[in-house]
mmCIF file of C-alpha atoms and ligand atoms in Angstrom:
data_model
loop_
_atom_site.group_PDB
_atom_site.id
_atom_site.type_symbol
_atom_site.label_atom_id
_atom_site.label_comp_id
_atom_site.label_asym_id
_atom_site.label_seq_id
_atom_site.Cartn_x
_atom_site.Cartn_y
_atom_site.Cartn_z
ATOM 1 C CA MET L 168 140.400 -40.643 23.046
ATOM 2 C CA SER L 169 137.308 -40.275 25.781
ATOM 3 C CA ASN L 170 137.484 -37.600 28.803
ATOM 4 C CA LYS L 171 138.265 -40.563 31.125
ATOM 5 C CA LYS L 172 141.179 -41.450 29.481
ATOM 6 C CA THR L 173 142.470 -37.985 28.837
ATOM 7 C CA PHE L 174 142.024 -37.215 32.197
ATOM 8 C CA PHE L 175 143.814 -40.167 33.607
ATOM 9 C CA VAL L 176 146.640 -39.532 31.248
ATOM 10 C CA THR L 177 147.403 -36.319 31.943
ATOM 11 C CA ASN L 178 146.881 -36.219 35.853
ATOM 12 C CA LEU L 179 149.092 -39.383 36.095
ATOM 13 C CA LEU L 180 151.527 -37.108 34.357
ATOM 14 C CA ASN L 181 151.213 -34.363 36.441
ATOM 15 C CA TRP L 182 151.250 -36.771 39.588
ATOM 16 C CA GLY L 183 154.548 -38.200 38.226
ATOM 17 C CA GLU L 184 156.161 -34.820 37.952
ATOM 18 C CA THR L 185 155.852 -34.545 42.228
ATOM 19 C CA VAL L 186 157.577 -38.327 42.572
ATOM 20 C CA GLU L 187 160.867 -38.320 43.889
ATOM 21 C CA ARG L 188 163.106 -40.663 41.901
ATOM 22 C CA ASP L 189 166.585 -41.239 44.593
ATOM 23 C CA LEU L 190 166.679 -44.734 43.067
ATOM 24 C CA PRO L 191 169.397 -46.079 41.497
ATOM 25 C CA TRP L 192 168.406 -47.641 38.531
ATOM 26 C CA LYS L 193 165.756 -44.716 37.879
ATOM 27 C CA SER L 194 168.559 -41.920 37.215
ATOM 28 C CA THR L 195 170.249 -44.514 34.341
ATOM 29 C CA LYS L 196 169.026 -45.712 30.731
ATOM 30 C CA ASN L 197 171.567 -48.244 30.544
ATOM 31 C CA PRO L 198 169.576 -51.372 29.605
ATOM 32 C CA TYR L 199 171.461 -53.758 31.504
ATOM 33 C CA LYS L 200 171.577 -51.701 35.209
ATOM 34 C CA ILE L 201 167.390 -51.643 34.037
ATOM 35 C CA TRP L 202 167.155 -55.329 33.166
ATOM 36 C CA LEU L 203 169.249 -56.116 36.820
ATOM 37 C CA SER L 204 166.787 -53.867 38.663
ATOM 38 C CA GLU L 205 163.352 -55.234 37.240
ATOM 39 C CA ILE L 206 164.671 -59.011 37.665
ATOM 40 C CA ILE L 207 165.459 -58.082 41.143
ATOM 41 C CA LEU L 208 161.978 -56.172 42.020
ATOM 42 C CA GLN L 209 159.746 -58.901 39.810
ATOM 43 C CA GLN L 210 159.084 -60.575 43.475
ATOM 44 C CA THR L 211 160.725 -58.118 45.763
ATOM 45 C CA ARG L 212 159.794 -54.511 47.468
ATOM 46 C CA VAL L 213 161.913 -51.652 46.703
ATOM 47 C CA ALA L 214 163.731 -51.261 50.083
ATOM 48 C CA GLN L 215 164.665 -54.992 50.277
ATOM 49 C CA GLY L 216 165.884 -55.351 46.371
ATOM 50 C CA ARG L 217 168.057 -51.519 46.534
ATOM 51 C CA PRO L 218 171.299 -53.205 48.403
ATOM 52 C CA TYR L 219 171.072 -55.766 45.897
ATOM 53 C CA TYR L 220 171.197 -54.042 43.283
ATOM 54 C CA LEU L 221 174.237 -52.175 44.566
ATOM 55 C CA LYS L 222 175.516 -55.431 45.309
ATOM 56 C CA PHE L 223 175.554 -56.618 41.779
ATOM 57 C CA ILE L 224 176.311 -53.515 40.061
ATOM 58 C CA GLU L 225 179.327 -53.380 42.219
ATOM 59 C CA LYS L 226 180.419 -56.880 41.817
ATOM 60 C CA TYR L 227 179.230 -57.156 38.014
ATOM 61 C CA PRO L 228 179.489 -53.679 36.508
ATOM 62 C CA THR L 229 178.919 -55.063 32.695
ATOM 63 C CA VAL L 230 176.913 -57.763 31.502
ATOM 64 C CA PHE L 231 180.498 -59.384 30.561
ATOM 65 C CA GLU L 232 181.428 -59.656 34.074
ATOM 66 C CA MET L 233 178.198 -61.193 34.997
ATOM 67 C CA ALA L 234 178.181 -63.213 32.363
ATOM 68 C CA ASN L 235 181.892 -64.809 33.587
ATOM 69 C CA ALA L 236 180.885 -65.399 37.307
ATOM 70 C CA SER L 237 180.094 -68.817 38.664
ATOM 71 C CA GLU L 238 176.228 -70.260 39.565
ATOM 72 C CA ASP L 239 177.506 -70.232 42.901
ATOM 73 C CA GLU L 240 178.714 -67.093 43.088
ATOM 74 C CA ILE L 241 175.508 -65.917 42.215
ATOM 75 C CA MET L 242 173.544 -67.960 43.688
ATOM 76 C CA GLY L 243 175.345 -66.938 47.188
ATOM 77 C CA LEU L 244 174.756 -62.853 46.358
ATOM 78 C CA TRP L 245 171.335 -63.657 45.555
ATOM 79 C CA LYS L 246 171.121 -65.436 48.526
ATOM 80 C CA GLY L 247 168.112 -64.219 51.006
ATOM 81 C CA LEU L 248 166.070 -62.552 47.865
ATOM 82 C CA GLY L 249 164.348 -66.236 47.265
ATOM 83 C CA TYR L 250 162.700 -67.233 44.202
ATOM 84 C CA TYR L 251 166.248 -68.329 43.070
ATOM 85 C CA SER L 252 165.119 -69.566 39.568
ATOM 86 C CA ARG L 253 165.056 -65.476 38.950
ATOM 87 C CA ALA L 254 168.691 -65.748 39.611
ATOM 88 C CA ARG L 255 169.272 -69.073 37.175
ATOM 89 C CA ASN L 256 167.676 -67.355 34.331
ATOM 90 C CA MET L 257 169.373 -63.945 34.734
ATOM 91 C CA HIS L 258 172.568 -65.734 34.905
ATOM 92 C CA ALA L 259 171.843 -67.775 32.020
ATOM 93 C CA THR L 260 170.779 -64.395 30.201
ATOM 94 C CA SER L 261 173.753 -62.442 30.800
ATOM 95 C CA LYS L 262 175.504 -65.142 28.980
ATOM 96 C CA ILE L 263 173.186 -65.151 26.136
ATOM 97 C CA ILE L 264 173.926 -61.086 25.752
ATOM 98 C CA ALA L 265 177.539 -61.503 26.116
ATOM 99 C CA THR L 266 178.325 -64.196 23.565
ATOM 100 C CA GLN L 267 175.509 -63.797 20.867
ATOM 101 C CA HIS L 268 174.890 -60.016 21.240
ATOM 102 C CA ASP L 269 178.140 -58.796 21.938
ATOM 103 C CA GLY L 270 177.217 -57.276 25.472
ATOM 104 C CA LEU L 271 174.750 -54.789 23.808
ATOM 105 C CA PHE L 272 171.501 -55.423 25.462
ATOM 106 C CA PRO L 273 168.850 -55.975 22.374
ATOM 107 C CA ASN L 274 166.436 -53.249 21.690
ATOM 108 C CA ASP L 275 163.820 -55.704 19.639
ATOM 109 C CA PHE L 276 160.526 -56.803 21.557
ATOM 110 C CA LYS L 277 160.731 -60.270 20.220
ATOM 111 C CA THR L 278 164.536 -61.192 20.782
ATOM 112 C CA ILE L 279 164.324 -59.628 24.430
ATOM 113 C CA LEU L 280 161.098 -61.744 24.949
ATOM 114 C CA ASN L 281 162.918 -64.811 23.785
ATOM 115 C CA LEU L 282 165.505 -64.414 26.778
ATOM 116 C CA LYS L 283 164.891 -66.109 29.973
ATOM 117 C CA GLY L 284 163.458 -64.799 32.388
ATOM 118 C CA ILE L 285 161.838 -61.903 30.293
ATOM 119 C CA GLY L 286 158.118 -62.115 30.154
ATOM 120 C CA HIS L 287 156.030 -58.869 27.996
ATOM 121 C CA TYR L 288 155.774 -56.930 31.228
ATOM 122 C CA THR L 289 159.743 -56.817 31.418
ATOM 123 C CA ALA L 290 160.406 -56.684 27.799
ATOM 124 C CA SER L 291 158.080 -53.214 28.032
ATOM 125 C CA ALA L 292 159.924 -51.993 31.256
ATOM 126 C CA ILE L 293 163.170 -52.250 29.807
ATOM 127 C CA LEU L 294 162.534 -51.162 26.177
ATOM 128 C CA SER L 295 161.175 -47.908 27.803
ATOM 129 C CA PHE L 296 163.038 -47.089 30.365
ATOM 130 C CA SER L 297 166.141 -47.542 27.944
ATOM 131 C CA PHE L 298 164.949 -46.276 24.753
ATOM 132 C CA ASN L 299 161.657 -44.499 25.723
ATOM 133 C CA ALA L 300 160.037 -47.085 23.089
ATOM 134 C CA PRO L 301 156.222 -47.158 22.661
ATOM 135 C CA PHE L 302 155.471 -49.817 24.869
ATOM 136 C CA ALA L 303 152.898 -49.898 27.969
ATOM 137 C CA VAL L 304 153.834 -52.372 31.313
ATOM 138 C CA LEU L 305 151.253 -54.304 32.776
ATOM 139 C CA ASP L 306 152.190 -56.037 35.782
ATOM 140 C CA GLY L 307 149.987 -56.346 39.160
ATOM 141 C CA ASN L 308 150.030 -52.147 40.158
ATOM 142 C CA VAL L 309 149.323 -51.234 36.715
ATOM 143 C CA ILE L 310 146.429 -54.313 36.535
ATOM 144 C CA ARG L 311 144.846 -52.731 40.301
ATOM 145 C CA VAL L 312 145.186 -48.997 38.629
ATOM 146 C CA LEU L 313 143.646 -49.600 35.682
ATOM 147 C CA SER L 314 140.642 -52.146 36.444
ATOM 148 C CA ARG L 315 139.714 -49.598 39.624
ATOM 149 C CA TYR L 316 140.130 -46.245 37.573
ATOM 150 C CA PHE L 317 138.149 -47.862 34.718
ATOM 151 C CA GLY L 318 135.672 -50.297 37.374
ATOM 152 C CA ILE L 319 136.434 -53.574 35.617
ATOM 153 C CA THR L 320 134.873 -56.549 37.973
ATOM 154 C CA GLN L 321 135.797 -59.012 35.489
ATOM 155 C CA ALA L 322 138.461 -61.757 36.714
ATOM 156 C CA VAL L 323 141.487 -59.831 36.271
ATOM 157 C CA ASP L 324 143.485 -63.428 35.784
ATOM 158 C CA SER L 325 141.445 -64.536 32.909
ATOM 159 C CA THR L 326 143.651 -64.006 29.665
ATOM 160 C CA GLU L 327 141.049 -62.395 27.953
ATOM 161 C CA ILE L 328 140.724 -59.306 30.294
ATOM 162 C CA LEU L 329 144.176 -59.582 30.766
ATOM 163 C CA LYS L 330 144.758 -58.683 26.867
ATOM 164 C CA LYS L 331 142.330 -56.258 26.877
ATOM 165 C CA LEU L 332 143.528 -54.003 29.974
ATOM 166 C CA GLN L 333 146.894 -54.876 27.588
ATOM 167 C CA ALA L 334 145.088 -53.169 24.694
ATOM 168 C CA LEU L 335 143.879 -50.161 27.409
ATOM 169 C CA ALA L 336 147.643 -49.772 28.744
ATOM 170 C CA SER L 337 148.739 -49.370 25.270
ATOM 171 C CA GLU L 338 146.075 -46.830 23.968
ATOM 172 C CA LEU L 339 146.536 -44.866 27.485
ATOM 173 C CA LEU L 340 150.597 -44.139 26.508
ATOM 174 C CA PRO L 341 150.979 -40.949 25.825
ATOM 175 C CA LYS L 342 153.396 -40.777 22.335
ATOM 176 C CA GLY L 343 157.304 -40.171 22.802
ATOM 177 C CA MET L 344 156.608 -40.147 26.607
ATOM 178 C CA SER L 345 156.867 -44.191 27.294
ATOM 179 C CA ALA L 346 159.312 -44.220 29.772
ATOM 180 C CA ILE L 347 158.070 -41.227 32.108
ATOM 181 C CA TYR L 348 154.517 -42.691 31.865
ATOM 182 C CA ASN L 349 155.204 -46.071 32.533
ATOM 183 C CA GLN L 350 157.348 -44.892 35.794
ATOM 184 C CA ALA L 351 154.721 -43.154 36.895
ATOM 185 C CA MET L 352 152.005 -45.369 36.629
ATOM 186 C CA MET L 353 154.295 -48.184 38.589
ATOM 187 C CA ASP L 354 154.943 -45.673 40.811
ATOM 188 C CA PHE L 355 151.422 -44.559 41.504
ATOM 189 C CA GLY L 356 149.944 -48.393 41.981
ATOM 190 C CA ALA L 357 153.028 -49.059 44.433
ATOM 191 C CA THR L 358 152.755 -45.895 46.544
ATOM 192 C CA PHE L 359 149.225 -44.537 46.608
ATOM 193 C CA CYS L 360 146.850 -47.014 44.914
ATOM 194 C CA THR L 361 147.819 -49.914 46.719
ATOM 195 C CA PRO L 362 145.844 -53.271 47.444
ATOM 196 C CA LYS L 363 145.066 -53.277 50.881
ATOM 197 C CA SER L 364 145.255 -49.182 51.599
ATOM 198 C CA PRO L 365 144.442 -46.821 48.661
ATOM 199 C CA ASN L 366 145.082 -43.255 49.751
ATOM 200 C CA CYS L 367 141.783 -42.569 47.815
ATOM 201 C CA SER L 368 141.095 -39.447 49.773
ATOM 202 C CA ASP L 369 143.993 -37.641 48.707
ATOM 203 C CA CYS L 370 143.394 -38.807 45.213
ATOM 204 C CA VAL L 371 143.846 -37.051 41.731
ATOM 205 C CA PHE L 372 141.907 -39.315 40.216
ATOM 206 C CA GLN L 373 138.826 -39.415 43.075
ATOM 207 C CA ASP L 374 136.493 -37.724 40.552
ATOM 208 C CA LYS L 375 136.599 -40.244 37.414
ATOM 209 C CA CYS L 376 137.206 -43.138 39.721
ATOM 210 C CA THR L 377 134.639 -45.712 39.059
ATOM 211 C CA ALA L 378 135.699 -48.278 41.630
ATOM 212 C CA PHE L 379 135.593 -45.245 44.378
ATOM 213 C CA LYS L 380 132.374 -43.933 43.305
ATOM 214 C CA LYS L 381 130.633 -47.169 43.465
ATOM 215 C CA SER L 382 132.169 -48.370 46.831
ATOM 216 C CA LEU L 383 134.247 -51.106 44.932
ATOM 217 C CA VAL L 384 138.004 -50.299 46.001
ATOM 218 C CA SER L 385 138.033 -53.685 48.101
ATOM 219 C CA GLU L 386 136.368 -55.842 45.326
ATOM 220 C CA ILE L 387 138.368 -54.538 42.600
ATOM 221 C CA PRO L 388 140.979 -56.158 41.338
ATOM 222 C CA PHE L 389 138.642 -59.236 41.230
ATOM 223 C CA LYS L 390 140.420 -62.621 40.670
ATOM 224 C CA ALA L 391 138.749 -65.980 40.029
ATOM 225 C CA LYS L 392 141.347 -68.468 40.656
ATOM 226 C CA LYS L 393 142.731 -69.451 43.863
ATOM 227 C CA ILE L 394 146.267 -71.273 44.039
ATOM 228 C CA LYS L 395 145.998 -74.386 45.629
ATOM 229 C CA LYS L 396 149.315 -75.291 47.618
ATOM 230 C CA VAL L 397 151.050 -78.826 47.806
ATOM 231 C CA GLU L 398 152.434 -79.946 51.403
ATOM 232 C CA ARG L 399 155.681 -81.384 51.488
ATOM 233 C CA PHE L 400 157.115 -82.736 54.152
ATOM 234 C CA PHE L 401 160.929 -82.761 54.211
ATOM 235 C CA HIS L 402 163.812 -84.187 57.067
ATOM 236 C CA PHE L 403 167.054 -82.575 56.814
ATOM 237 C CA LEU L 404 169.632 -84.010 58.937
ATOM 238 C CA VAL L 405 172.708 -82.447 60.730
ATOM 239 C CA ILE L 406 175.996 -84.162 60.122
ATOM 240 C CA LYS L 407 178.862 -82.196 61.239
ATOM 241 C CA ASN L 408 182.011 -82.350 62.273
ATOM 242 C CA GLU L 409 183.523 -78.803 64.692
ATOM 243 C CA LYS L 410 184.874 -78.238 61.103
ATOM 244 C CA MET L 411 182.426 -78.347 58.568
ATOM 245 C CA ILE L 412 179.004 -79.737 58.008
ATOM 246 C CA LEU L 413 177.615 -81.724 55.221
ATOM 247 C CA MET L 414 175.325 -79.995 52.215
ATOM 248 C CA GLN L 415 174.245 -81.505 49.195
ATOM 249 C CA LYS L 416 173.494 -79.461 46.090
ATOM 250 C CA ARG L 417 169.941 -79.912 44.724
ATOM 251 C CA SER L 418 170.266 -80.745 40.841
ATOM 252 C CA GLU L 419 167.048 -82.109 39.883
ATOM 253 C CA LYS L 420 164.208 -80.000 38.229
ATOM 254 C CA ASP L 421 162.364 -78.861 41.547
ATOM 255 C CA ILE L 422 161.967 -76.043 43.864
ATOM 256 C CA TRP L 423 165.719 -74.797 44.794
ATOM 257 C CA GLN L 424 167.382 -75.554 42.011
ATOM 258 C CA GLY L 425 171.103 -75.167 42.176
ATOM 259 C CA LEU L 426 171.111 -73.939 46.169
ATOM 260 C CA PHE L 427 172.318 -76.097 48.641
ATOM 261 C CA GLN L 428 170.207 -77.888 51.933
ATOM 262 C CA LEU L 429 171.205 -80.463 54.203
ATOM 263 C CA PRO L 430 171.272 -83.887 53.717
ATOM 264 C CA LEU L 431 167.083 -84.604 52.793
ATOM 265 C CA ILE L 432 164.707 -87.281 52.894
ATOM 266 C CA GLU L 433 161.582 -86.529 51.373
ATOM 267 C CA VAL L 434 158.304 -88.154 53.153
ATOM 268 C CA LYS L 435 155.165 -88.593 51.897
ATOM 269 C CA LYS L 436 152.911 -88.347 54.252
ATOM 270 C CA LYS L 437 152.784 -85.984 57.140
ATOM 271 C CA PRO L 438 155.027 -87.317 59.903
ATOM 272 C CA SER L 439 152.997 -88.384 62.952
ATOM 273 C CA SER L 440 153.442 -86.760 66.536
ATOM 274 C CA PRO L 441 154.756 -88.248 68.404
ATOM 275 C CA LEU L 442 157.773 -87.788 65.830
ATOM 276 C CA LYS L 443 159.504 -91.008 64.836
ATOM 277 C CA LEU L 444 162.676 -92.029 63.242
ATOM 278 C CA ASP L 445 161.158 -94.723 60.786
ATOM 279 C CA PHE L 446 162.308 -92.319 57.977
ATOM 280 C CA LEU L 447 166.122 -93.119 58.176
ATOM 281 C CA LYS L 448 164.982 -96.824 57.565
ATOM 282 C CA ASP L 449 166.595 -97.639 53.926
ATOM 283 C CA THR L 450 168.312 -95.057 53.376
ATOM 284 C CA ILE L 451 172.249 -94.195 53.449
ATOM 285 C CA PHE L 452 171.549 -92.258 57.349
ATOM 286 C CA SER L 453 170.192 -95.693 58.636
ATOM 287 C CA LYS L 454 173.080 -96.249 60.594
ATOM 288 C CA ALA L 455 172.640 -93.486 63.059
ATOM 289 C CA THR L 456 171.866 -94.382 66.586
ATOM 290 C CA ASP L 457 171.505 -90.858 68.448
ATOM 291 C CA VAL L 458 169.422 -89.170 66.248
ATOM 292 C CA GLN L 459 167.847 -85.743 68.469
ATOM 293 C CA PHE L 460 164.994 -83.742 67.008
ATOM 294 C CA ILE L 461 165.676 -80.124 67.165
ATOM 295 C CA GLU L 462 162.772 -78.406 65.543
ATOM 296 C CA LYS L 463 160.357 -78.018 62.677
ATOM 297 C CA LEU L 464 160.263 -75.008 60.519
ATOM 298 C CA THR L 465 157.887 -73.801 57.257
ATOM 299 C CA GLN L 466 158.380 -71.963 54.063
ATOM 300 C CA THR L 467 155.721 -71.208 51.808
ATOM 301 C CA LEU L 468 156.414 -70.764 48.479
ATOM 302 C CA THR L 469 153.916 -69.777 45.547
ATOM 303 C CA HIS L 470 152.514 -73.449 44.838
ATOM 304 C CA GLN L 471 153.697 -75.276 47.875
ATOM 305 C CA LYS L 472 154.019 -75.187 51.565
ATOM 306 C CA ILE L 473 157.268 -76.940 52.734
ATOM 307 C CA ASN L 474 157.308 -78.711 56.429
ATOM 308 C CA GLY L 475 161.142 -79.128 57.498
ATOM 309 C CA TYR L 476 161.560 -81.218 60.564
ATOM 310 C CA PHE L 477 165.610 -80.791 61.293
ATOM 311 C CA TRP L 478 167.345 -83.879 63.407
ATOM 312 C CA ASP L 479 170.828 -83.619 65.082
ATOM 313 C CA SER L 480 172.561 -86.855 64.221
ATOM 314 C CA ASN L 481 176.198 -88.653 65.448
ATOM 315 C CA LEU L 482 176.928 -89.869 61.427
ATOM 316 C CA ASP L 483 180.418 -88.926 60.337
ATOM 317 C CA ILE L 484 180.974 -86.447 57.937
ATOM 318 C CA ASN L 485 183.322 -88.331 56.384
ATOM 319 C CA ASP L 486 181.152 -91.334 55.533
ATOM 320 C CA PHE L 487 179.123 -89.700 52.525
ATOM 321 C CA PRO L 488 180.220 -89.912 48.748
ATOM 322 C CA GLU L 489 181.016 -87.031 47.447
ATOM 323 C CA THR L 490 179.545 -87.440 44.136
ATOM 324 C CA ASP L 491 176.057 -86.929 46.397
ATOM 325 C CA PHE L 492 177.174 -84.446 49.062
ATOM 326 C CA VAL L 493 179.828 -81.642 50.319
ATOM 327 C CA CYS L 494 181.699 -80.695 53.455
ATOM 328 C CA ILE L 495 180.913 -76.735 53.542
ATOM 329 C CA ASP L 496 183.137 -75.049 56.318
ATOM 330 C CA TYR L 497 181.207 -72.390 58.492
ATOM 331 C CA GLU L 498 182.546 -69.429 57.474
ATOM 332 C CA GLN L 499 181.714 -70.882 53.297
ATOM 333 C CA LEU L 500 178.552 -71.336 54.499
ATOM 334 C CA LYS L 501 177.373 -67.362 54.364
ATOM 335 C CA LYS L 502 178.640 -67.229 51.255
ATOM 336 C CA ILE L 503 176.557 -70.106 49.394
ATOM 337 C CA GLY L 504 172.745 -70.235 48.278
ATOM 338 C CA LEU L 505 170.274 -71.211 50.444
ATOM 339 C CA PRO L 506 166.965 -71.784 50.404
ATOM 340 C CA ARG L 507 165.755 -69.651 52.825
ATOM 341 C CA ILE L 508 164.274 -72.291 55.571
ATOM 342 C CA ILE L 509 167.774 -73.533 55.543
ATOM 343 C CA ASP L 510 169.572 -70.264 56.315
ATOM 344 C CA LEU L 511 166.759 -69.560 58.805
ATOM 345 C CA PHE L 512 167.773 -72.608 60.442
ATOM 346 C CA LEU L 513 171.450 -72.132 60.235
ATOM 347 C CA SER L 514 171.540 -69.210 61.056
ATOM 348 C CA LYS L 515 169.412 -69.853 64.694
ATOM 349 C CA ASN L 516 171.219 -73.219 65.268
ATOM 350 C CA LEU L 517 174.700 -73.582 63.980
ATOM 351 C CA LEU L 518 176.600 -71.601 66.956
ATOM 352 C CA SER L 519 174.817 -74.254 69.219
ATOM 353 C CA LEU L 520 175.565 -77.210 67.035
ATOM 354 C CA LYS L 521 179.508 -76.408 66.229
HETATM 355 S S1 SF4 T 162 140.472 -43.230 43.994
HETATM 356 FE FE1 SF4 T 162 141.527 -44.819 45.307
HETATM 357 S S2 SF4 T 162 141.429 -46.455 43.667
HETATM 358 FE FE2 SF4 T 162 141.045 -44.903 42.644
HETATM 359 S S3 SF4 T 162 142.541 -44.320 41.375
HETATM 360 FE FE3 SF4 T 162 142.685 -43.179 43.316
HETATM 361 S S4 SF4 T 162 143.318 -44.663 44.697
HETATM 362 FE FE4 SF4 T 162 143.224 -46.124 43.054
#
């Protein structure tokens, strides 16, 4: 291995020894708990994910309890974390582990990779942290650290460069030290070599970091693809009485699958200003005579921007088929999985609407 690579590994391991590990999933080798923490942390900051991890472990101490839970219960507990497909996949995987693997997490890379919601990174993290198996993790943090230190200026979102980075990460992995090395690497990327303000002036790699020496830190990692967002326009109706509110469960293959929303009418075009009620025409809500606009909220997802228009109506909650809608009492609303935009609207407005 070159001097530059040896320098990196040695200094990273030394740096790793100085880091405090007071996070609950760092003191365990239990693959179920490590898997759970990795799924929660996939799109979530540590501070936000920690209470969710504790809640899930308390409610489902083993994979069997999670497998036996209902989807609504899992979604309710996940509420507020976003990216609900993670929760759905996690639940599906818990059932597979409980029924096909006797509740024991597999320790073979290919088998783990076949489980829902587990990609190359998560499989490597589970295997290295639980079994100290020789798999190098490569997530956004690791990509940033490696591409800056080694001065990789090509687009890191190309398959070719990703393959090179994975090979580099595997080459650097010191024998018999996968768990502590991977942990140090992720901690370093998350806390030191951060995206916007890396702490270069105190960095142990400063002498040999190519991005630092060539003043390229803000340009690396470089990404070629820009994600194009689709805009969608949702009119949501509040239909309620003093005890309950009408909701519908999203079941189609689309965003927010399995979550509950207010009755929705989606329109193709951006509503004109001032807003008109023409979206109600030819829908089962067309009988509404008194419909008042409350507010507009937006939610940005990875590939979509959701524009939500919220309306209060005088429709009777009992006039809608049970096959499509469900009446939920206000207490129960706190326990079910809701898209963030709905959750935000209800927490802001429910008291005044009741
Ligand atoms: S010197 Fe700066 S850019 Fe280079 S590894 Fe350290 S923190 Fe990252």
